[in-house]
Amino acid sequence: MKTDKILIILPAYNEEESIGRIIDDIKKQLPSIDILVVNDGSLDSTSKVAKDKGVFVIDLLYNLGIGAAMQTGYKFAKEEDYDIAIQCDADGQHPAYQIKNLLNPLLENRADIVIGSRFLRKLGYRSSIPRQIGIILFSNLLSFITKTKVTDVTCGFRALNRRAINSFSIYYPCDYPEVEALLLAHQEGLKITEVPVRIYGRKLGNSSIGFLSSFYYTIKVFLAVFIDLFETIPYKKEKL
Amino acid sequence: MLKIQIIAGIISLSFLVIIFEAIRRRKFMEKYALLWIFSGLIIFIFSLFPNLLFKIGSILGLHHLTVLLTISFIFLLSIVFYLSISISGLSEKNKELTQEIGILKLKLNKLENKSKGGQEKTN
């Protein structure tokens, strides 16, 4: 199984302070893995820091948003023929030594998408109350729709196999993509599994979801999920 | 002929001429112009036959000014809706282009590095 080509995708927007440390961390833990930083139109030196570390860097001309940045990574993974892609926040919330845990279900062919869940076991993760409510709400909604137990739908720490990479490279939701992406994956017939992970609280930078946008987030994701239930599934459209 | 008929007729005709001219100068794609031409024609028809307005008004039970407003509102709404859809399509294409450029640049870099490495070896 060591021959699998694995890519870690780190979408980064103004993360010059943390990106270097994360890259070092991943390299130390998993030296054989390729790292791709998708610089989503950062205004600081994120791109330079990453390039100096000798990893792949895709510079997007302007800020496309997290979903489109992620999708860029998947498109690259597909074109370069990777077996597994791992998505990871570039703010250091997702410790590199946990990546191996994510890989196991894929290597054993038990799933197409593996989500790192902060809640599957009590592993010391605390977040704000409104956010926890949102996570529980959407997790239950998605568990109900997909008939699979999902506890942490908003977590951006995931591993995908070839099938999932292919699906996401063709269509990936634009903003606040995590929940909707899972639903679309389910409609596409991909199998989703969770493994417990421990996650650090944010030390640097701001979360992509601020306090005021929580409301917008909730409404937008609800609408997206609702519409997707009636969807003419986007993957089905022919694309070369 | 009523004064208002003449004024409305002149306005709608010049509106049509402006649209036509814009298309001719390639400032306006035909598919986007169609709705505008259509609305220009409707205004022109109403200015020729203002009684039409009264008739529609009496059918719908509305005062003729209200009919005018309703009709223009529907037209503007459909044009704005059409534009929103076009913009969504454009942003999607724009996103795909940006992603593609990013990926291509990275691949180009990789190639350049490879060929540089190769040259050093042969030297």
mmCIF file of C-alpha atoms in Angstrom, chain A residues 36 56-62 64 68 71-72 75-76 79-80 174 239, chain B residues 91-92 94-107 109-110:
data_model
loop_
_atom_site.group_PDB
_atom_site.id
_atom_site.type_symbol
_atom_site.label_atom_id
_atom_site.label_comp_id
_atom_site.label_asym_id
_atom_site.label_seq_id
_atom_site.Cartn_x
_atom_site.Cartn_y
_atom_site.Cartn_z
ATOM 1 C CA LEU A 36 -0.102 21.306 -2.249
ATOM 2 C CA PHE A 56 3.641 22.644 -4.679
ATOM 3 C CA VAL A 57 1.907 26.011 -4.680
ATOM 4 C CA ILE A 58 -1.036 27.038 -6.817
ATOM 5 C CA ASP A 59 -1.550 30.791 -6.802
ATOM 6 C CA LEU A 60 -5.104 31.795 -7.613
ATOM 7 C CA LEU A 61 -5.244 35.212 -9.208
ATOM 8 C CA TYR A 62 -7.797 36.533 -6.763
ATOM 9 C CA LEU A 64 -12.163 32.639 -5.008
ATOM 10 C CA ALA A 68 -13.262 26.953 -5.161
ATOM 11 C CA GLN A 71 -11.804 22.278 -5.782
ATOM 12 C CA THR A 72 -8.637 23.566 -7.430
ATOM 13 C CA LYS A 75 -8.650 19.179 -9.958
ATOM 14 C CA PHE A 76 -4.884 19.099 -9.565
ATOM 15 C CA GLU A 79 -4.924 15.590 -13.307
ATOM 16 C CA GLU A 80 -1.775 14.400 -11.566
ATOM 17 C CA CYS A 174 -18.523 27.461 -3.549
ATOM 18 C CA LYS A 239 -17.530 17.237 -18.770
ATOM 19 C CA SER B 91 -18.725 33.830 -12.311
ATOM 20 C CA GLU B 92 -18.716 30.073 -12.741
ATOM 21 C CA ASN B 94 -14.443 32.904 -14.372
ATOM 22 C CA LYS B 95 -13.788 30.584 -11.439
ATOM 23 C CA GLU B 96 -12.950 27.696 -13.741
ATOM 24 C CA LEU B 97 -10.548 29.867 -15.727
ATOM 25 C CA THR B 98 -8.801 31.074 -12.580
ATOM 26 C CA GLN B 99 -8.438 27.533 -11.281
ATOM 27 C CA GLU B 100 -7.132 26.334 -14.613
ATOM 28 C CA ILE B 101 -4.588 29.170 -14.807
ATOM 29 C CA GLY B 102 -3.366 28.343 -11.297
ATOM 30 C CA ILE B 103 -2.936 24.662 -12.117
ATOM 31 C CA LEU B 104 -1.226 25.407 -15.436
ATOM 32 C CA LYS B 105 1.219 27.812 -13.786
ATOM 33 C CA LEU B 106 2.197 25.174 -11.254
ATOM 34 C CA LYS B 107 2.687 22.593 -13.998
ATOM 35 C CA ASN B 109 6.921 25.705 -12.953
ATOM 36 C CA LYS B 110 7.458 22.007 -12.452
#
